[in-house]
Amino acid sequence: MADVKRKRVLSGIQPTHDSFHLGNYLGALKQWVALQESHDAFYCVVDLHALTVGPDPVELRRRTLASAAQLIAIGIDPTKSTLFIQSHVPAHNQLAWIMECLTGFGEAGRMTQFKDKSAKSGADRTVVGLFTYPILQAADILLYQADQVPVGEDQRQHIELTRDLGQRFNSKYGQTFTIPEGYILKSGAKINDLQDPTSKMSKSSASQSGVIELMDAPEVNLKKIKSAMTDTGREVIFDEKNKAGISNLLTIYTAITGLTVDAAQNDFDGKGYGDFKSAVAEVVVDFLTPIRSKAQELLQDPAHLTAILQEGAAKANAVASVTLAETYEALGLIPRA
Ligand code: ATP
Ligand code: LTN
């Protein structure tokens, strides 16, 4: 039977912390792993995006490798997926400039993530890179002619911008880019903070006490889950409005066990919050412990990790340079040779 051409996926994650958290995993990374079986997958550690927060160079270097190690530890297989570091493919910056010339100032200013982040630090302390961040993201995606982009709910607007820019380019200069779709799950797309269950679990939260990190010791995560904020009721039922904490724990529990919410509710019928939290803690810790060990093992051998990333960069460059050449041609830029 003829080999049907696989659809392509691309996604990226910032190396802004030493560890990814459960929200990153359940909202996005879990889908990265699943999609590599059926799709031609490109996944990158977006170190250039991380520069928007002005990281310390030693930390950035460490976190970039730690991110790659965690991606492999959760199941990204470099023989199935192209795993690479964004800055290893110069075409990302080159296409970003072109996309910046197609983006309206007001359009970029409407991105809610930019608005939220810049409102927190004030205009004078907000860098221009934060403003153009979603345009670099659009370039990441369009360069690979991606059909789908697995991300969490918070990235929906950035994917819309990517689609708009791709369509705008195509209608002005001729068909050049595939218009991608977001691949956003209905359940798990937003995991909330355990201590503040109406806000998303985030790497940049002020307190880490409600954030379950992949690289944290099992005892730490066990404790965080057992002290998760819940309401004063007793019943384990999914009700995001009145029981945000319990609903968040149910989302986590069902996403990891594969049970339906109904089945989980039945299992804990009449059992109370204490038993439920212990069960959630157990499944989370059992799930994360081997991932943490695998990532630690990979980090013991940075040369091996770097070799994987170099191979990924070569494959990524091969695809990206073709799209960039087509884009330059469509724009009327004169080829060097
Ligand atoms: P920050 O809050 O510092 O911006 P983050 O924790 O949101 O960081 P990102 O690197 O921005 O992490 O996100 C990586 C991926 O994880 C994205 O696809 C994002 O949509 C997803 N994601 C992040 N937080 C959550 C969450 N709480 N629930 C579900 N998905 C999430
Ligand atoms: N903005 C995204 C990270 C990101 C990304 C991408 C996601 C950068 N480039 C390309 C998907 C595709 C975030 O903050 N999570």
Short mmCIF file of C-alpha atoms and ligand atoms in Angstrom, two decimals:
data_model
loop_
_atom_site.label_atom_id
_atom_site.label_comp_id
_atom_site.label_asym_id
_atom_site.label_seq_id
_atom_site.Cartn_x
_atom_site.Cartn_y
_atom_site.Cartn_z
CA MET A 1 0.00 0.00 0.00
CA ALA A 2 1.32 3.45 -0.85
CA ASP A 3 2.65 5.34 2.11
CA VAL A 4 0.15 8.08 2.91
CA LYS A 5 1.93 11.34 3.65
CA ARG A 6 1.75 12.02 7.35
CA LYS A 7 0.41 15.32 8.57
CA ARG A 8 2.94 17.50 10.29
CA VAL A 9 2.85 18.83 13.85
CA LEU A 10 5.06 21.42 15.45
CA SER A 11 5.19 22.72 18.97
CA GLY A 12 7.57 24.51 21.29
CA ILE A 13 8.19 25.03 24.96
CA GLN A 14 10.26 27.67 26.74
CA PRO A 15 13.26 26.69 28.88
CA THR A 16 12.36 29.22 31.55
CA HIS A 17 12.58 26.88 34.55
CA ASP A 18 14.48 23.86 35.77
CA SER A 19 11.37 21.74 35.57
CA PHE A 20 8.21 21.51 33.55
CA HIS A 21 5.02 21.19 35.57
CA LEU A 22 2.00 18.95 35.41
CA GLY A 23 0.00 21.63 33.54
CA ASN A 24 2.61 21.69 30.77
CA TYR A 25 2.50 17.90 30.61
CA LEU A 26 -1.26 17.33 30.68
CA GLY A 27 -2.11 20.43 28.65
CA ALA A 28 0.44 20.01 25.88
CA LEU A 29 3.35 17.62 26.21
CA LYS A 30 1.24 14.48 26.58
CA GLN A 31 -0.20 15.23 23.14
CA TRP A 32 3.29 15.76 21.74
CA VAL A 33 4.13 12.20 22.71
CA ALA A 34 0.91 10.74 21.28
CA LEU A 35 1.13 12.67 18.01
CA GLN A 36 4.63 11.46 17.13
CA GLU A 37 3.08 8.04 16.40
CA SER A 38 0.75 9.32 13.71
CA HIS A 39 2.37 12.55 12.53
CA ASP A 40 5.62 13.91 11.22
CA ALA A 41 6.55 15.70 14.43
CA PHE A 42 8.84 18.70 15.04
CA TYR A 43 9.34 19.80 18.63
CA CYS A 44 11.60 22.59 19.79
CA VAL A 45 12.90 24.12 22.97
CA VAL A 46 12.25 27.79 22.28
CA ASP A 47 15.31 29.37 23.85
CA LEU A 48 14.90 32.61 21.84
CA HIS A 49 11.44 33.10 23.33
CA ALA A 50 12.93 32.62 26.79
CA LEU A 51 15.21 35.64 26.20
CA THR A 52 12.16 37.88 26.68
CA VAL A 53 12.53 37.39 30.43
CA GLY A 54 16.26 38.19 30.46
CA PRO A 55 17.55 34.89 31.88
CA ASP A 56 20.96 34.39 33.44
CA PRO A 57 23.19 32.70 30.80
CA VAL A 58 24.26 29.86 33.09
CA GLU A 59 20.65 29.15 33.96
CA LEU A 60 19.47 29.37 30.37
CA ARG A 61 22.10 26.86 29.25
CA ARG A 62 21.21 24.46 32.06
CA ARG A 63 17.48 24.82 31.54
CA THR A 64 17.66 24.32 27.79
CA LEU A 65 19.37 20.96 28.27
CA ALA A 66 17.07 20.08 31.18
CA SER A 67 14.07 20.81 28.95
CA ALA A 68 15.34 18.53 26.22
CA ALA A 69 16.05 15.80 28.80
CA GLN A 70 12.55 16.06 30.22
CA LEU A 71 11.00 15.88 26.77
CA ILE A 72 12.84 12.64 26.08
CA ALA A 73 11.99 11.37 29.57
CA ILE A 74 8.25 11.84 29.03
CA GLY A 75 8.47 9.83 25.82
CA ILE A 76 9.53 12.07 22.95
CA ASP A 77 11.56 9.63 20.90
CA PRO A 78 14.26 11.33 18.80
CA THR A 79 14.03 8.53 16.25
CA LYS A 80 10.35 9.36 15.69
CA SER A 81 10.28 13.13 16.28
CA THR A 82 12.65 15.89 15.25
CA LEU A 83 13.72 17.41 18.57
CA PHE A 84 15.77 20.59 18.36
CA ILE A 85 16.68 23.93 19.88
CA GLN A 86 15.06 26.95 18.25
CA SER A 87 18.26 29.05 18.09
CA HIS A 88 19.95 26.27 16.08
CA VAL A 89 17.73 27.17 13.13
CA PRO A 90 18.39 30.78 12.08
CA ALA A 91 15.39 30.77 9.73
CA HIS A 92 13.10 31.29 12.76
CA ASN A 93 14.44 34.82 13.24
CA GLN A 94 14.55 35.46 9.52
CA LEU A 95 10.91 34.54 8.96
CA ALA A 96 9.89 36.38 12.13
CA TRP A 97 11.09 39.66 10.63
CA ILE A 98 9.01 39.08 7.53
CA MET A 99 5.96 38.29 9.64
CA GLU A 100 6.57 41.42 11.74
CA CYS A 101 6.25 43.43 8.54
CA LEU A 102 2.80 41.91 8.01
CA THR A 103 1.51 42.36 11.57
CA GLY A 104 -0.44 45.42 12.62
CA PHE A 105 0.75 47.26 15.71
CA GLY A 106 -2.75 47.13 17.17
CA GLU A 107 -3.09 43.48 16.25
CA ALA A 108 0.04 42.57 18.23
CA GLY A 109 -1.12 44.78 21.08
CA ARG A 110 -4.33 42.77 21.42
CA MET A 111 -2.55 39.57 22.42
CA THR A 112 -3.81 38.86 25.92
CA GLN A 113 -0.62 37.17 27.10
CA PHE A 114 1.34 40.30 26.15
CA LYS A 115 -1.25 42.52 27.81
CA ASP A 116 -1.18 40.49 31.04
CA LYS A 117 2.59 40.20 31.22
CA SER A 118 3.29 43.83 30.30
CA ALA A 119 0.62 45.08 32.71
CA LYS A 120 2.43 43.25 35.51
CA SER A 121 5.81 44.87 34.84
CA GLY A 122 4.81 48.26 33.40
CA ALA A 123 5.60 49.74 29.96
CA ASP A 124 9.14 50.84 30.75
CA ARG A 125 10.17 47.43 31.98
CA THR A 126 8.47 45.53 29.17
CA VAL A 127 10.83 44.59 26.36
CA VAL A 128 9.86 44.84 22.70
CA GLY A 129 10.63 41.12 22.39
CA LEU A 130 7.62 40.38 24.55
CA PHE A 131 5.49 42.35 22.11
CA THR A 132 6.81 40.50 19.07
CA TYR A 133 6.91 37.14 20.87
CA PRO A 134 3.74 35.76 19.19
CA ILE A 135 5.13 36.72 15.77
CA LEU A 136 8.28 34.67 16.38
CA GLN A 137 5.95 31.87 17.46
CA ALA A 138 4.04 32.22 14.17
CA ALA A 139 7.35 31.94 12.32
CA ASP A 140 8.22 28.78 14.30
CA ILE A 141 5.03 27.17 13.10
CA LEU A 142 4.77 28.44 9.51
CA LEU A 143 8.38 27.53 8.68
CA TYR A 144 7.59 23.84 9.04
CA GLN A 145 4.31 23.97 7.11
CA ALA A 146 2.70 22.47 10.21
CA ASP A 147 -0.87 21.20 9.96
CA GLN A 148 -1.43 21.02 13.70
CA VAL A 149 -0.01 22.65 16.80
CA PRO A 150 -0.52 20.84 20.12
CA VAL A 151 -0.72 23.46 22.89
CA GLY A 152 -2.72 24.34 25.98
CA GLU A 153 -5.78 26.57 25.96
CA ASP A 154 -3.74 29.70 26.77
CA GLN A 155 -2.10 29.56 23.33
CA ARG A 156 -5.32 29.67 21.29
CA GLN A 157 -4.97 33.36 20.44
CA HIS A 158 -1.37 32.93 19.28
CA ILE A 159 -2.44 30.15 16.94
CA GLU A 160 -5.17 32.41 15.54
CA LEU A 161 -2.55 35.09 14.86
CA THR A 162 -0.38 32.48 13.14
CA ARG A 163 -3.29 31.50 10.89
CA ASP A 164 -4.06 35.14 10.09
CA LEU A 165 -0.45 35.89 9.19
CA GLY A 166 -0.13 32.76 7.04
CA GLN A 167 -3.35 33.60 5.19
CA ARG A 168 -2.34 37.23 4.77
CA PHE A 169 0.99 36.24 3.27
CA ASN A 170 -0.60 33.66 0.97
CA SER A 171 -3.21 36.05 -0.36
CA LYS A 172 -0.72 38.85 -0.91
CA TYR A 173 2.23 36.88 -2.31
CA GLY A 174 0.80 33.55 -3.45
CA GLN A 175 0.33 30.19 -1.76
CA THR A 176 3.41 29.65 0.42
CA PHE A 177 2.32 28.49 3.87
CA THR A 178 0.13 25.70 5.22
CA ILE A 179 -2.47 27.21 7.53
CA PRO A 180 -2.18 25.34 10.84
CA GLU A 181 -4.82 24.40 13.36
CA GLY A 182 -4.48 24.35 17.10
CA TYR A 183 -4.67 20.90 18.65
CA ILE A 184 -6.17 21.76 22.01
CA LEU A 185 -7.72 19.15 24.28
CA LYS A 186 -11.12 19.64 25.87
CA SER A 187 -10.04 18.18 29.19
CA GLY A 188 -6.63 18.84 30.68
CA ALA A 189 -6.03 21.89 28.49
CA LYS A 190 -6.04 23.96 31.63
CA ILE A 191 -4.67 22.60 34.86
CA ASN A 192 -4.95 25.01 37.73
CA ASP A 193 -2.69 25.88 40.63
CA LEU A 194 -3.31 23.61 43.63
CA GLN A 195 -3.30 26.53 46.06
CA ASP A 196 -5.18 28.95 43.82
CA PRO A 197 -7.47 26.66 41.81
CA THR A 198 -9.00 29.43 39.75
CA SER A 199 -5.63 30.41 38.19
CA LYS A 200 -3.60 28.27 35.84
CA MET A 201 -0.68 26.27 37.12
CA SER A 202 2.24 28.32 35.87
CA LYS A 203 6.02 28.21 35.90
CA SER A 204 6.09 31.88 36.77
CA SER A 205 3.65 31.81 39.73
CA ALA A 206 4.84 33.73 42.75
CA SER A 207 4.58 30.63 44.92
CA GLN A 208 5.52 27.13 43.82
CA SER A 209 3.44 25.45 46.52
CA GLY A 210 0.57 24.82 44.11
CA VAL A 211 2.76 23.75 41.17
CA ILE A 212 3.58 20.06 40.63
CA GLU A 213 6.99 19.86 39.02
CA LEU A 214 8.19 16.91 36.99
CA MET A 215 11.63 17.16 38.57
CA ASP A 216 10.55 17.60 42.19
CA ALA A 217 11.25 14.82 44.69
CA PRO A 218 8.26 12.47 45.22
CA GLU A 219 7.86 13.58 48.87
CA VAL A 220 7.55 17.20 47.79
CA ASN A 221 4.81 16.49 45.28
CA LEU A 222 3.03 14.18 47.70
CA LYS A 223 2.91 16.96 50.25
CA LYS A 224 1.77 19.57 47.73
CA ILE A 225 -1.17 17.43 46.63
CA LYS A 226 -2.20 16.52 50.15
CA SER A 227 -2.26 20.20 51.09
CA ALA A 228 -4.14 21.28 47.94
CA MET A 229 -6.79 23.90 48.56
CA THR A 230 -10.33 22.51 48.62
CA ASP A 231 -13.70 23.84 49.71
CA THR A 232 -15.45 22.96 52.96
CA GLY A 233 -17.76 20.34 51.41
CA ARG A 234 -17.24 16.58 51.51
CA GLU A 235 -18.35 15.20 48.18
CA VAL A 236 -15.94 14.44 45.37
CA ILE A 237 -17.86 15.86 42.43
CA PHE A 238 -16.87 17.86 39.38
CA ASP A 239 -18.23 21.38 39.74
CA GLU A 240 -15.76 23.98 38.52
CA LYS A 241 -17.82 26.89 39.75
CA ASN A 242 -18.34 25.85 43.35
CA LYS A 243 -15.59 23.26 43.79
CA ALA A 244 -12.64 24.58 41.80
CA GLY A 245 -10.04 22.72 43.87
CA ILE A 246 -11.74 19.31 43.75
CA SER A 247 -12.56 19.73 40.07
CA ASN A 248 -8.93 20.50 39.30
CA LEU A 249 -7.80 17.40 41.21
CA LEU A 250 -10.41 15.35 39.34
CA THR A 251 -9.07 16.66 36.03
CA ILE A 252 -5.54 15.65 37.04
CA TYR A 253 -6.65 12.26 38.36
CA THR A 254 -8.69 11.34 35.29
CA ALA A 255 -6.07 12.63 32.85
CA ILE A 256 -3.45 10.36 34.41
CA THR A 257 -5.54 7.26 35.06
CA GLY A 258 -7.60 7.48 31.88
CA LEU A 259 -10.81 7.05 33.93
CA THR A 260 -13.87 9.10 33.09
CA VAL A 261 -14.97 11.77 35.54
CA ASP A 262 -18.14 9.75 36.23
CA ALA A 263 -16.15 6.64 37.08
CA ALA A 264 -13.82 8.60 39.37
CA GLN A 265 -16.76 10.26 41.12
CA ASN A 266 -18.32 6.83 41.68
CA ASP A 267 -15.10 5.41 43.09
CA PHE A 268 -14.93 8.17 45.70
CA ASP A 269 -18.62 8.27 46.48
CA GLY A 270 -18.95 8.69 50.26
CA LYS A 271 -15.18 8.64 50.84
CA GLY A 272 -14.36 12.30 51.51
CA TYR A 273 -11.56 14.60 50.43
CA GLY A 274 -8.73 13.01 52.44
CA ASP A 275 -8.97 9.63 50.69
CA PHE A 276 -9.37 11.31 47.34
CA LYS A 277 -6.29 13.49 47.76
CA SER A 278 -4.22 10.48 48.82
CA ALA A 279 -5.31 8.63 45.71
CA VAL A 280 -4.47 11.59 43.47
CA ALA A 281 -1.08 11.95 45.18
CA GLU A 282 -0.33 8.28 44.64
CA VAL A 283 -1.14 8.21 40.92
CA VAL A 284 0.75 11.45 40.27
CA VAL A 285 3.84 10.34 42.17
CA ASP A 286 3.84 6.86 40.59
CA PHE A 287 3.57 8.48 37.22
CA LEU A 288 6.29 11.11 37.72
CA THR A 289 8.94 9.08 39.54
CA PRO A 290 10.28 7.17 36.49
CA ILE A 291 10.16 10.35 34.38
CA ARG A 292 12.31 12.19 36.88
CA SER A 293 14.85 9.33 37.05
CA LYS A 294 15.07 9.10 33.27
CA ALA A 295 15.64 12.87 32.92
CA GLN A 296 18.31 12.79 35.61
CA GLU A 297 20.03 9.91 33.84
CA LEU A 298 20.03 11.79 30.50
CA LEU A 299 21.50 14.87 32.16
CA GLN A 300 24.45 12.77 33.36
CA ASP A 301 25.54 12.50 29.74
CA PRO A 302 25.32 15.96 28.15
CA ALA A 303 27.36 14.90 25.12
CA HIS A 304 24.75 12.32 24.16
CA LEU A 305 21.95 14.83 24.66
CA THR A 306 23.75 17.44 22.58
CA ALA A 307 24.30 14.91 19.78
CA ILE A 308 20.55 14.21 19.68
CA LEU A 309 19.83 17.94 19.46
CA GLN A 310 22.39 18.47 16.72
CA GLU A 311 20.82 15.76 14.64
CA GLY A 312 17.42 17.36 15.22
CA ALA A 313 18.78 20.76 14.18
CA ALA A 314 20.11 19.34 10.92
CA LYS A 315 16.70 17.88 10.06
CA ALA A 316 14.88 21.05 11.10
CA ASN A 317 17.23 23.28 9.10
CA ALA A 318 16.67 21.18 6.00
CA VAL A 319 12.91 21.82 6.15
CA ALA A 320 13.06 25.42 7.35
CA SER A 321 15.55 26.58 4.72
CA VAL A 322 13.26 25.41 1.91
CA THR A 323 10.30 27.38 3.28
CA LEU A 324 12.47 30.44 3.85
CA ALA A 325 13.81 30.34 0.28
CA GLU A 326 10.24 30.09 -1.08
CA THR A 327 9.19 32.99 1.11
CA TYR A 328 12.09 35.20 -0.04
CA GLU A 329 11.31 34.35 -3.64
CA ALA A 330 7.62 35.20 -3.22
CA LEU A 331 8.53 38.52 -1.62
CA GLY A 332 10.87 39.52 -4.42
CA LEU A 333 14.08 39.34 -2.40
CA ILE A 334 16.95 38.55 -4.74
CA PRO A 335 18.61 35.18 -4.07
CA ARG A 336 22.29 35.38 -3.15
CA ALA A 337 23.25 32.71 -5.65
P1 ATP B 1 4.50 30.89 32.06
O1 ATP B 1 3.29 30.79 32.95
O2 ATP B 1 5.75 31.27 32.76
O3 ATP B 1 4.24 31.65 30.78
P2 ATP B 1 3.86 28.25 31.45
O4 ATP B 1 3.93 27.48 32.71
O5 ATP B 1 2.52 28.69 30.95
O6 ATP B 1 4.83 29.45 31.58
P3 ATP B 1 4.78 27.66 28.80
O7 ATP B 1 6.20 27.36 28.44
O8 ATP B 1 4.23 29.00 28.45
O9 ATP B 1 4.56 27.39 30.34
O10 ATP B 1 3.83 26.56 28.19
C1 ATP B 1 4.19 25.34 27.59
C2 ATP B 1 2.96 24.60 27.15
O11 ATP B 1 2.21 24.18 28.29
C3 ATP B 1 1.98 25.44 26.32
O12 ATP B 1 1.46 24.68 25.25
C4 ATP B 1 0.91 25.83 27.29
O13 ATP B 1 -0.33 26.03 26.65
C5 ATP B 1 0.87 24.62 28.20
N1 ATP B 1 0.44 24.98 29.55
C6 ATP B 1 1.08 25.82 30.40
N2 ATP B 1 0.44 25.90 31.57
C7 ATP B 1 -0.63 25.09 31.47
C8 ATP B 1 -1.69 24.73 32.36
N3 ATP B 1 -1.75 25.20 33.58
N4 ATP B 1 -2.63 23.86 31.95
C9 ATP B 1 -2.56 23.34 30.70
N5 ATP B 1 -1.59 23.63 29.80
C10 ATP B 1 -0.64 24.49 30.18
N1 LTN B 2 4.34 30.64 23.21
C1 LTN B 2 4.37 29.26 23.58
C2 LTN B 2 5.66 28.57 23.29
C3 LTN B 2 5.92 28.47 21.82
C4 LTN B 2 5.22 27.65 20.89
C5 LTN B 2 5.84 27.88 19.64
C6 LTN B 2 4.16 26.77 21.01
C7 LTN B 2 6.86 29.13 21.12
N2 LTN B 2 6.83 28.78 19.82
C8 LTN B 2 5.39 27.24 18.50
C9 LTN B 2 3.71 26.13 19.84
C10 LTN B 2 4.33 26.37 18.61
C11 LTN B 2 4.10 29.23 25.08
O1 LTN B 2 4.28 30.17 25.75
N3 LTN B 2 3.72 28.13 25.57
#
